[in-house]
Amino acid sequence: EAGVVQSPRYKIIEKKQPVAFWCNPISGHNTLYWYLQNLGQGPELLIRYENEEAVDDSQLPKDRFSAERLKGVDSTLKIQPAELGDSAVYLCASSGQGANTGELFFGEGSRLTVL
Amino acid sequence: GEDVEQSLFLSVREGDSSVINCTYTDSSSTYLYWYKQEPGAGLQLLTYIFSNMDMKQDQRLTVLLNKKDKHLSLRIADTQTGDSAIYFCAESRYSSASKIIFGSGTRLSIRP
């Protein structure tokens, strides 16, 4: 079974440029998450989707960040314009119903460097 | 708000036991987790424990929970080079994964 797939793995851009990250969750997982992981820190939730609906976006900086999950499967996270402080790893995760452990399945992440 | 704290680094000799400690502040935490992150990879769930348990053992892993002190530990017996990674403590009030709060991670390095 394929895990959570993210692309690109690495992205280097200049500040003020736009950037987009893509995530394909594990098949059948209704819940999709985008996390931000700064160097030396744990993941911090940006947004959580239940199917197509963003049910928790309270930590998403909406002035420059946007996300969508149009058909309840793949998701895209966009930053426009990027700032130097956005350099980090953007992790996508998914979870399924029925499991009572609360396990998150993470992708390998997209490492963003803003110059 | 909720907070999860861990020490940043731990170095152990190969074959020794590793003990990684974590403290959390939310007394309503119901589920406590240990995730492992290898270089260049995402996090992977190692083990978890419910708050009504004191201990959980799974092969080389032993999780101890002191709910009174809000202290969680992960012991890895017979530590191997493949155990080198960052270990994240995490907690949640809920059985779903919707509100998991992660610590900053403890980097475990193994010396020969």
mmCIF file of C-alpha atoms in Angstrom, chain A residues 5-7 20 25 32-35 40 44-45 49 51 57 62-63 66 71 73 79 81 87 92 94 104 112:
data_model
loop_
_atom_site.group_PDB
_atom_site.id
_atom_site.type_symbol
_atom_site.label_atom_id
_atom_site.label_comp_id
_atom_site.label_asym_id
_atom_site.label_seq_id
_atom_site.Cartn_x
_atom_site.Cartn_y
_atom_site.Cartn_z
ATOM 1 C CA VAL A 5 3.091 11.119 -1.261
ATOM 2 C CA GLN A 6 4.322 14.684 -1.384
ATOM 3 C CA SER A 7 5.974 16.767 -4.056
ATOM 4 C CA ALA A 20 2.876 25.255 -4.176
ATOM 5 C CA PRO A 25 -2.928 10.865 1.108
ATOM 6 C CA LEU A 32 -5.737 15.253 5.634
ATOM 7 C CA TYR A 33 -3.384 17.561 7.502
ATOM 8 C CA TRP A 34 -0.746 20.080 6.574
ATOM 9 C CA TYR A 35 1.930 20.624 9.199
ATOM 10 C CA GLY A 40 14.708 21.717 15.483
ATOM 11 C CA GLU A 44 2.698 22.379 14.042
ATOM 12 C CA LEU A 45 -0.711 22.043 12.468
ATOM 13 C CA TYR A 49 -9.452 18.656 6.181
ATOM 14 C CA ASN A 51 -13.009 15.202 3.107
ATOM 15 C CA ASP A 57 -7.512 26.337 9.718
ATOM 16 C CA LYS A 62 -4.392 33.400 5.611
ATOM 17 C CA ASP A 63 -2.785 36.559 4.273
ATOM 18 C CA SER A 66 -3.999 28.999 1.062
ATOM 19 C CA LYS A 71 -12.330 16.360 -4.521
ATOM 20 C CA VAL A 73 -8.425 13.345 -2.047
ATOM 21 C CA ILE A 79 2.280 30.347 -0.332
ATOM 22 C CA PRO A 81 4.269 35.636 -1.702
ATOM 23 C CA SER A 87 11.809 28.344 5.028
ATOM 24 C CA CYS A 92 1.361 16.332 4.853
ATOM 25 C CA SER A 94 -3.499 11.615 6.710
ATOM 26 C CA LEU A 104 -1.065 10.045 11.787
ATOM 27 C CA LEU A 112 11.289 24.941 1.246
#
